[in-house]
Amino acid sequence: MAALVRDGMAAGAIGWSTSLSPTHFFGDGTPAPSRLADEAELLALARALADLERGVIEIAPRTTIGPPADKAEEQRFFAELARASRTVVSWAPLLDNPFAPGSARKIIEESAEFQAGGVQVVPQVGCRPLEVRFDFTEPAFYLEQNPFWRPIMAKSRDERRRLFADAEFRAELGRQTGFVAALAQGWDRLVLRLAASEGLRRWQDRSVAEIAAAQGRTPLDAFCALVLEDDLATQWGVVLMNHDERAVAELIRHPAGLLALSDAGAHVDTLCDQGFTTYLLGHWVRELGALALEEAVRLVTSVPAERYGLRGRGRLAPGYAADLVLFDPARVAMRPTEMVYDLPRGQRRLLQRAEGIVDVFVNGVPVVADGAPAGSRPGRVLRGGG
């Protein structure tokens, strides 16, 4: 494996990446092969970069959600990888944890201490809430990993429909501890995102707590009634992390971090963060004033280019690639997330479109003109060391 890493770097790779995350597995529960690598193997792969004077290692950690002490211990191992590789180790995600307030700030401060000592451990921080989506028509990631809901989702749709109408089942939902209905930290964190019928669209993007107050019902009764009214097809969102905007503002402004975290649609119909850059410019800059416009632009251009060793990118300078995004600061934003059915066999995926993006140039050639695709594809593979 170390020889393959060196061969890949010689061919122009920027570095190597891996995942240790327990959320990465195949449909039958088999873990992704990368999760079986022990620390000795990862250190050996890190040492393969040591003499190259370039490269980056990117890791999805075991402790996405977990005790702060475990996350800190894992970051200390990432520091070992950085020392062994003599290069950057970037890990993701670092998000504000509502179950351990202040812990993310402490982790990023420890990252800063490593960096001050020449050990380049760089956490990736997100500017959007971590929100998972689901409905009750088909088994999906969030419900499949939930010990309460998994056996329910294994039942037929008719049986699920009967359960939501059943008084005893509703009572059982009400008895769930920790998370309301075994789904969210509170009814204010469970949001109706995509209504399947016209009758429920008036409640779109409102939490169950808000809807229940408007209807004069208990949150549990309002939730079950909405599920039944839309024949299980309403898509719900649960905000798990990065809900406290004051805490998130501290993370995205911290110089030890890397503002990142787009899944580029990889989670299909469960999670979507591809619009994080326009959300940054629209929400954090224009609406909240938490960042100056030029600082926000720097965080998503020159900072990642420098961290990842992408030469000739990330700035407007002589000799650099003419990669440009022209946007209207008064309008730039992420449009509401929508569901589209354009995958093979009509399967669905979440999509986030941009508002206020006027033109995009790649290598000096327009790929978006007046907000519409221009049809040209002038991109080139980025190779490390060049």
Short mmCIF file of C-alpha atoms in Angstrom, two decimals:
data_model
loop_
_atom_site.label_atom_id
_atom_site.label_comp_id
_atom_site.label_asym_id
_atom_site.label_seq_id
_atom_site.Cartn_x
_atom_site.Cartn_y
_atom_site.Cartn_z
CA MET A 1 0.00 0.00 0.00
CA ALA A 2 2.82 2.44 0.79
CA ALA A 3 4.31 1.75 -2.65
CA LEU A 4 0.93 2.48 -4.23
CA VAL A 5 0.79 5.80 -2.39
CA ARG A 6 4.22 6.76 -3.69
CA ASP A 7 3.30 5.68 -7.22
CA GLY A 8 0.13 7.73 -7.04
CA MET A 9 1.99 10.79 -5.83
CA ALA A 10 4.51 10.41 -8.64
CA ALA A 11 1.60 10.34 -11.10
CA GLY A 12 0.29 13.64 -9.73
CA ALA A 13 -1.91 12.78 -6.76
CA ILE A 14 -2.39 15.53 -4.19
CA GLY A 15 -2.39 13.05 -1.31
CA TRP A 16 -4.50 10.25 0.09
CA SER A 17 -7.76 10.06 2.01
CA THR A 18 -9.53 7.52 4.13
CA SER A 19 -12.56 7.03 6.33
CA LEU A 20 -12.77 5.60 9.81
CA SER A 21 -16.36 6.76 10.30
CA PRO A 22 -18.84 4.20 11.67
CA THR A 23 -21.47 5.75 9.38
CA HIS A 24 -19.64 4.49 6.29
CA PHE A 25 -20.79 1.00 5.43
CA PHE A 26 -22.49 -1.00 2.69
CA GLY A 27 -26.22 -1.68 2.57
CA ASP A 28 -25.93 -4.98 4.42
CA GLY A 29 -23.98 -3.37 7.27
CA THR A 30 -20.52 -4.45 6.09
CA PRO A 31 -18.06 -1.69 7.04
CA ALA A 32 -16.18 0.19 4.36
CA PRO A 33 -12.76 -1.55 4.01
CA SER A 34 -10.90 1.58 5.16
CA ARG A 35 -12.47 1.22 8.60
CA LEU A 36 -10.48 -1.96 9.19
CA ALA A 37 -7.11 -0.19 8.97
CA ASP A 38 -5.32 -0.01 12.31
CA GLU A 39 -3.07 2.83 13.50
CA ALA A 40 0.12 1.06 12.41
CA GLU A 41 -1.15 0.78 8.83
CA LEU A 42 -2.18 4.43 8.72
CA LEU A 43 1.19 5.52 10.09
CA ALA A 44 2.96 3.46 7.43
CA LEU A 45 0.91 5.14 4.70
CA ALA A 46 1.65 8.54 6.23
CA ARG A 47 5.40 7.86 6.20
CA ALA A 48 5.14 7.21 2.45
CA LEU A 49 4.72 11.00 2.03
CA ALA A 50 7.54 12.02 4.35
CA ASP A 51 10.29 12.55 1.77
CA LEU A 52 8.14 14.18 -0.91
CA GLU A 53 7.86 17.65 0.63
CA ARG A 54 4.23 17.86 -0.47
CA GLY A 55 0.92 16.11 -0.05
CA VAL A 56 -2.10 16.09 2.19
CA ILE A 57 -3.95 13.41 4.15
CA GLU A 58 -7.69 13.73 4.62
CA ILE A 59 -9.64 11.65 7.13
CA ALA A 60 -13.23 11.09 8.19
CA PRO A 61 -12.76 10.28 11.89
CA ARG A 62 -14.34 7.65 14.10
CA THR A 63 -15.70 10.32 16.42
CA THR A 64 -18.06 12.40 14.24
CA ILE A 65 -20.49 12.36 17.15
CA GLY A 66 -18.95 11.15 20.37
CA PRO A 67 -17.50 12.16 23.73
CA PRO A 68 -15.19 15.19 23.52
CA ALA A 69 -12.38 13.25 25.19
CA ASP A 70 -12.50 10.62 22.45
CA LYS A 71 -12.41 13.29 19.74
CA ALA A 72 -9.43 14.98 21.38
CA GLU A 73 -7.61 11.66 21.64
CA GLU A 74 -8.27 10.94 17.97
CA GLN A 75 -6.94 14.34 16.98
CA ARG A 76 -3.75 13.56 18.88
CA PHE A 77 -3.37 10.49 16.67
CA PHE A 78 -3.88 12.70 13.61
CA ALA A 79 -0.98 14.76 14.95
CA GLU A 80 1.13 11.59 14.87
CA LEU A 81 0.15 11.13 11.24
CA ALA A 82 1.13 14.73 10.50
CA ARG A 83 4.54 14.23 12.11
CA ALA A 84 5.07 10.95 10.27
CA SER A 85 4.08 12.41 6.88
CA ARG A 86 5.60 15.88 7.40
CA THR A 87 2.53 17.26 5.71
CA VAL A 88 -1.05 18.41 6.36
CA VAL A 89 -3.63 16.11 7.95
CA SER A 90 -7.10 17.54 7.43
CA TRP A 91 -10.02 15.83 9.15
CA ALA A 92 -13.75 16.37 8.88
CA PRO A 93 -16.10 17.28 10.29
CA LEU A 94 -15.65 19.45 13.37
CA LEU A 95 -19.11 20.78 14.24
CA ASP A 96 -20.65 22.39 17.28
CA ASN A 97 -21.93 19.58 19.48
CA PRO A 98 -25.15 20.42 21.36
CA PHE A 99 -24.53 17.52 23.72
CA ALA A 100 -21.16 18.96 24.80
CA PRO A 101 -21.31 22.77 24.44
CA GLY A 102 -17.91 24.38 23.98
CA SER A 103 -16.14 21.13 23.16
CA ALA A 104 -15.63 21.96 19.48
CA ARG A 105 -14.01 25.26 20.41
CA LYS A 106 -11.59 23.40 22.69
CA ILE A 107 -10.72 20.94 19.91
CA ILE A 108 -9.93 23.70 17.40
CA GLU A 109 -7.82 25.51 20.00
CA GLU A 110 -5.81 22.30 20.44
CA SER A 111 -5.42 22.23 16.64
CA ALA A 112 -4.00 25.74 16.82
CA GLU A 113 -1.47 24.59 19.44
CA PHE A 114 -0.35 21.75 17.15
CA GLN A 115 -0.03 24.12 14.22
CA ALA A 116 1.99 26.60 16.27
CA GLY A 117 4.42 23.77 16.94
CA GLY A 118 4.71 22.93 13.24
CA VAL A 119 2.30 19.98 13.28
CA GLN A 120 -0.29 20.64 10.58
CA VAL A 121 -3.51 19.12 11.94
CA VAL A 122 -6.38 21.03 10.30
CA PRO A 123 -10.03 20.36 11.20
CA GLN A 124 -12.66 21.15 8.58
CA VAL A 125 -15.53 23.21 9.97
CA GLY A 126 -18.94 23.64 8.40
CA CYS A 127 -21.06 26.79 8.24
CA ARG A 128 -24.40 24.96 7.87
CA PRO A 129 -26.42 22.97 10.37
CA LEU A 130 -25.89 19.23 10.04
CA GLU A 131 -29.35 18.11 9.04
CA VAL A 132 -30.48 14.66 7.96
CA ARG A 133 -33.65 14.08 5.94
CA PHE A 134 -36.10 11.17 5.92
CA ASP A 135 -39.69 10.19 5.29
CA PHE A 136 -41.71 7.16 6.33
CA THR A 137 -42.38 5.70 2.87
CA GLU A 138 -39.10 3.81 2.48
CA PRO A 139 -36.23 2.77 4.78
CA ALA A 140 -33.47 5.39 4.75
CA PHE A 141 -30.12 5.94 6.43
CA TYR A 142 -31.27 7.89 9.49
CA LEU A 143 -34.15 5.58 10.34
CA GLU A 144 -32.21 2.43 9.46
CA GLN A 145 -29.57 3.36 12.06
CA ASN A 146 -32.20 4.08 14.70
CA PRO A 147 -32.92 1.08 16.98
CA PHE A 148 -36.49 2.27 17.63
CA TRP A 149 -37.44 3.00 14.02
CA ARG A 150 -35.55 0.28 12.17
CA PRO A 151 -38.02 -2.55 12.97
CA ILE A 152 -40.92 -0.23 12.19
CA MET A 153 -39.49 0.65 8.77
CA ALA A 154 -39.13 -3.08 8.07
CA LYS A 155 -42.94 -3.39 8.21
CA SER A 156 -45.18 -2.85 5.21
CA ARG A 157 -46.33 0.65 4.37
CA ASP A 158 -49.89 -0.24 5.36
CA GLU A 159 -48.68 -1.45 8.76
CA ARG A 160 -46.70 1.77 9.28
CA ARG A 161 -49.76 3.81 8.37
CA ARG A 162 -51.84 1.90 10.93
CA LEU A 163 -49.21 2.45 13.62
CA PHE A 164 -49.27 6.23 13.26
CA ALA A 165 -53.05 6.14 13.74
CA ASP A 166 -52.81 3.82 16.76
CA ALA A 167 -53.20 5.40 20.21
CA GLU A 168 -50.86 2.92 21.91
CA PHE A 169 -48.12 3.50 19.34
CA ARG A 170 -48.44 7.24 19.85
CA ALA A 171 -48.17 6.69 23.58
CA GLU A 172 -45.03 4.64 22.99
CA LEU A 173 -43.58 7.48 20.91
CA GLY A 174 -44.33 9.84 23.77
CA ARG A 175 -42.47 7.62 26.22
CA GLN A 176 -39.21 7.79 24.27
CA THR A 177 -36.47 9.47 26.29
CA GLY A 178 -33.48 11.45 25.11
CA PHE A 179 -34.90 12.35 21.69
CA VAL A 180 -38.56 13.24 21.10
CA ALA A 181 -40.24 10.39 19.21
CA ALA A 182 -36.74 8.86 19.08
CA LEU A 183 -36.00 11.32 16.26
CA ALA A 184 -34.74 14.73 17.41
CA GLN A 185 -33.33 16.53 20.43
CA GLY A 186 -36.53 18.57 20.63
CA TRP A 187 -39.66 19.29 18.63
CA ASP A 188 -38.04 22.55 17.54
CA ARG A 189 -35.29 20.51 15.81
CA LEU A 190 -37.74 18.37 13.80
CA VAL A 191 -38.74 20.39 10.73
CA LEU A 192 -41.20 19.72 7.92
CA ARG A 193 -38.99 20.18 4.86
CA LEU A 194 -40.75 18.88 1.75
CA ALA A 195 -44.51 18.36 1.75
CA ALA A 196 -45.80 15.74 -0.66
CA SER A 197 -49.24 17.35 -0.99
CA GLU A 198 -50.41 20.87 -1.63
CA GLY A 199 -52.38 20.92 1.61
CA LEU A 200 -49.26 20.74 3.78
CA ARG A 201 -47.08 23.20 1.86
CA ARG A 202 -48.12 26.02 4.18
CA TRP A 203 -46.14 24.28 6.94
CA GLN A 204 -42.96 23.83 4.89
CA ASP A 205 -39.72 24.78 6.73
CA ARG A 206 -41.55 25.09 10.05
CA SER A 207 -40.74 22.97 13.07
CA VAL A 208 -43.20 20.61 14.70
CA ALA A 209 -43.14 22.91 17.75
CA GLU A 210 -44.26 25.85 15.60
CA ILE A 211 -46.91 23.85 13.75
CA ALA A 212 -48.33 22.40 16.96
CA ALA A 213 -48.58 25.86 18.54
CA ALA A 214 -50.37 27.20 15.47
CA GLN A 215 -52.79 24.24 15.45
CA GLY A 216 -53.41 24.19 19.20
CA ARG A 217 -52.26 20.54 19.44
CA THR A 218 -49.56 18.72 21.33
CA PRO A 219 -46.39 18.35 19.21
CA LEU A 220 -46.76 14.54 19.16
CA ASP A 221 -50.35 14.67 17.90
CA ALA A 222 -49.49 17.33 15.32
CA PHE A 223 -46.55 15.27 14.05
CA CYS A 224 -48.51 12.02 13.70
CA ALA A 225 -51.43 13.80 12.03
CA LEU A 226 -49.12 15.41 9.46
CA VAL A 227 -47.44 12.07 8.70
CA LEU A 228 -50.84 10.50 8.04
CA GLU A 229 -52.23 13.45 6.11
CA ASP A 230 -49.40 13.17 3.59
CA ASP A 231 -49.59 9.34 3.51
CA LEU A 232 -46.11 9.01 5.11
CA ALA A 233 -44.47 10.89 2.20
CA THR A 234 -43.61 14.22 3.85
CA GLN A 235 -39.86 14.66 4.13
CA TRP A 236 -38.68 15.69 7.57
CA GLY A 237 -35.38 17.24 8.61
CA VAL A 238 -33.58 16.76 11.92
CA VAL A 239 -30.94 19.29 12.92
CA LEU A 240 -28.30 17.28 14.78
CA MET A 241 -25.31 19.61 15.08
CA ASN A 242 -24.18 23.19 14.30
CA HIS A 243 -27.49 24.61 15.52
CA ASP A 244 -26.01 27.28 17.83
CA GLU A 245 -24.96 30.06 15.45
CA ARG A 246 -22.87 31.87 18.05
CA ALA A 247 -20.76 28.75 18.54
CA VAL A 248 -20.58 28.09 14.78
CA ALA A 249 -19.42 31.68 14.16
CA GLU A 250 -16.46 31.08 16.48
CA LEU A 251 -15.49 27.94 14.59
CA ILE A 252 -15.70 29.36 11.07
CA ARG A 253 -13.67 32.44 12.07
CA HIS A 254 -10.95 30.44 13.82
CA PRO A 255 -7.68 30.55 11.85
CA ALA A 256 -6.77 26.95 12.71
CA GLY A 257 -9.72 25.54 10.78
CA LEU A 258 -10.58 25.02 7.14
CA LEU A 259 -14.04 26.16 6.10
CA ALA A 260 -15.30 23.27 4.03
CA LEU A 261 -17.75 20.41 4.24
CA SER A 262 -19.61 19.84 1.04
CA ASP A 263 -20.76 16.29 0.43
CA ALA A 264 -21.40 17.31 -3.23
CA GLY A 265 -24.68 15.39 -3.09
CA ALA A 266 -23.06 12.09 -2.12
CA HIS A 267 -25.74 11.29 0.45
CA VAL A 268 -28.41 11.48 -2.25
CA ASP A 269 -31.78 11.95 -0.45
CA THR A 270 -30.55 12.01 3.16
CA LEU A 271 -28.18 14.95 3.51
CA CYS A 272 -27.08 17.74 1.18
CA ASP A 273 -24.49 20.45 1.81
CA GLN A 274 -23.36 21.28 -1.72
CA GLY A 275 -24.58 24.87 -1.29
CA PHE A 276 -22.37 25.78 1.65
CA THR A 277 -20.44 28.52 -0.18
CA THR A 278 -23.50 30.49 -1.25
CA TYR A 279 -24.98 29.95 2.23
CA LEU A 280 -21.77 31.41 3.67
CA LEU A 281 -21.98 34.51 1.49
CA GLY A 282 -25.72 35.02 1.85
CA HIS A 283 -26.38 34.03 5.46
CA TRP A 284 -23.16 34.63 7.37
CA VAL A 285 -21.97 37.68 5.44
CA ARG A 286 -25.06 39.57 4.28
CA GLU A 287 -27.73 38.52 6.78
CA LEU A 288 -25.70 38.12 9.99
CA GLY A 289 -22.63 40.28 9.30
CA ALA A 290 -20.54 37.65 11.07
CA LEU A 291 -17.83 37.82 8.39
CA ALA A 292 -16.61 40.56 6.07
CA LEU A 293 -17.25 39.70 2.42
CA GLU A 294 -13.56 39.68 1.52
CA GLU A 295 -12.77 37.40 4.47
CA ALA A 296 -15.48 34.93 3.48
CA VAL A 297 -14.14 34.85 -0.08
CA ARG A 298 -10.61 34.26 1.24
CA LEU A 299 -11.82 31.34 3.36
CA VAL A 300 -13.17 29.48 0.33
CA THR A 301 -10.44 30.39 -2.18
CA SER A 302 -6.85 31.07 -1.14
CA VAL A 303 -7.03 29.31 2.24
CA PRO A 304 -7.97 25.84 0.90
CA ALA A 305 -5.59 26.26 -2.07
CA GLU A 306 -2.71 26.94 0.30
CA ARG A 307 -3.66 24.20 2.76
CA TYR A 308 -3.85 21.62 -0.04
CA GLY A 309 -0.80 22.83 -1.93
CA LEU A 310 -2.72 23.76 -5.11
CA ARG A 311 -0.25 25.99 -6.88
CA GLY A 312 -1.51 28.67 -9.21
CA ARG A 313 -5.03 28.51 -7.77
CA GLY A 314 -7.06 30.39 -5.19
CA ARG A 315 -6.00 33.95 -6.04
CA LEU A 316 -6.27 36.56 -8.76
CA ALA A 317 -2.61 37.01 -9.63
CA PRO A 318 -0.35 36.99 -12.71
CA GLY A 319 0.37 33.43 -13.79
CA TYR A 320 -2.53 31.97 -11.80
CA ALA A 321 -5.44 30.14 -13.42
CA ALA A 322 -8.30 32.47 -14.31
CA ASP A 323 -10.88 30.69 -12.13
CA LEU A 324 -13.57 33.24 -11.28
CA VAL A 325 -17.04 33.29 -9.74
CA LEU A 326 -18.92 36.55 -10.29
CA PHE A 327 -21.82 37.01 -7.89
CA ASP A 328 -24.17 39.72 -6.71
CA PRO A 329 -23.51 40.34 -2.99
CA ALA A 330 -27.06 41.65 -2.56
CA ARG A 331 -28.63 38.44 -3.89
CA VAL A 332 -26.18 35.58 -3.47
CA ALA A 333 -27.78 32.77 -1.48
CA MET A 334 -28.59 29.10 -1.41
CA ARG A 335 -32.05 28.41 -2.76
CA PRO A 336 -34.31 26.11 -0.72
CA THR A 337 -33.27 22.47 -1.00
CA GLU A 338 -35.43 20.57 -3.45
CA MET A 339 -35.96 16.96 -4.45
CA VAL A 340 -35.33 15.95 -8.05
CA TYR A 341 -35.90 12.57 -9.68
CA ASP A 342 -33.14 12.39 -12.29
CA LEU A 343 -31.10 9.37 -11.20
CA PRO A 344 -31.34 6.00 -13.01
CA ARG A 345 -34.83 4.44 -12.79
CA GLY A 346 -36.20 7.77 -11.62
CA GLN A 347 -34.54 7.61 -8.23
CA ARG A 348 -34.38 10.81 -6.22
CA ARG A 349 -31.74 13.11 -4.84
CA LEU A 350 -31.59 16.40 -2.95
CA LEU A 351 -30.39 19.43 -4.88
CA GLN A 352 -29.31 22.90 -3.74
CA ARG A 353 -29.27 25.56 -6.44
CA ALA A 354 -27.62 28.96 -6.20
CA GLU A 355 -29.13 32.42 -6.34
CA GLY A 356 -27.14 35.47 -7.44
CA ILE A 357 -24.32 33.64 -9.26
CA VAL A 358 -23.91 35.59 -12.51
CA ASP A 359 -20.87 34.14 -14.29
CA VAL A 360 -18.31 31.40 -13.66
CA PHE A 361 -14.99 31.06 -15.47
CA VAL A 362 -12.69 28.04 -15.37
CA ASN A 363 -9.22 28.57 -16.81
CA GLY A 364 -10.53 31.81 -18.32
CA VAL A 365 -13.41 30.14 -20.19
CA PRO A 366 -17.04 30.86 -19.21
CA VAL A 367 -18.87 27.78 -17.91
CA VAL A 368 -21.83 29.77 -16.50
CA ALA A 369 -23.06 32.90 -18.29
CA ASP A 370 -25.89 35.07 -16.94
CA GLY A 371 -26.74 32.34 -14.46
CA ALA A 372 -27.09 29.51 -16.99
CA PRO A 373 -24.63 26.74 -18.04
CA ALA A 374 -22.57 27.84 -21.04
CA GLY A 375 -21.91 24.30 -22.29
CA SER A 376 -18.11 24.53 -22.20
CA ARG A 377 -15.92 22.19 -20.13
CA PRO A 378 -12.42 23.66 -19.95
CA GLY A 379 -11.45 22.08 -16.63
CA ARG A 380 -8.25 20.12 -16.20
CA VAL A 381 -7.22 17.48 -13.69
CA LEU A 382 -5.31 19.15 -10.86
CA ARG A 383 -2.05 17.36 -10.21
CA GLY A 384 0.01 17.67 -7.09
CA GLY A 385 3.44 19.25 -7.31
CA GLY A 386 2.58 21.35 -10.35
#
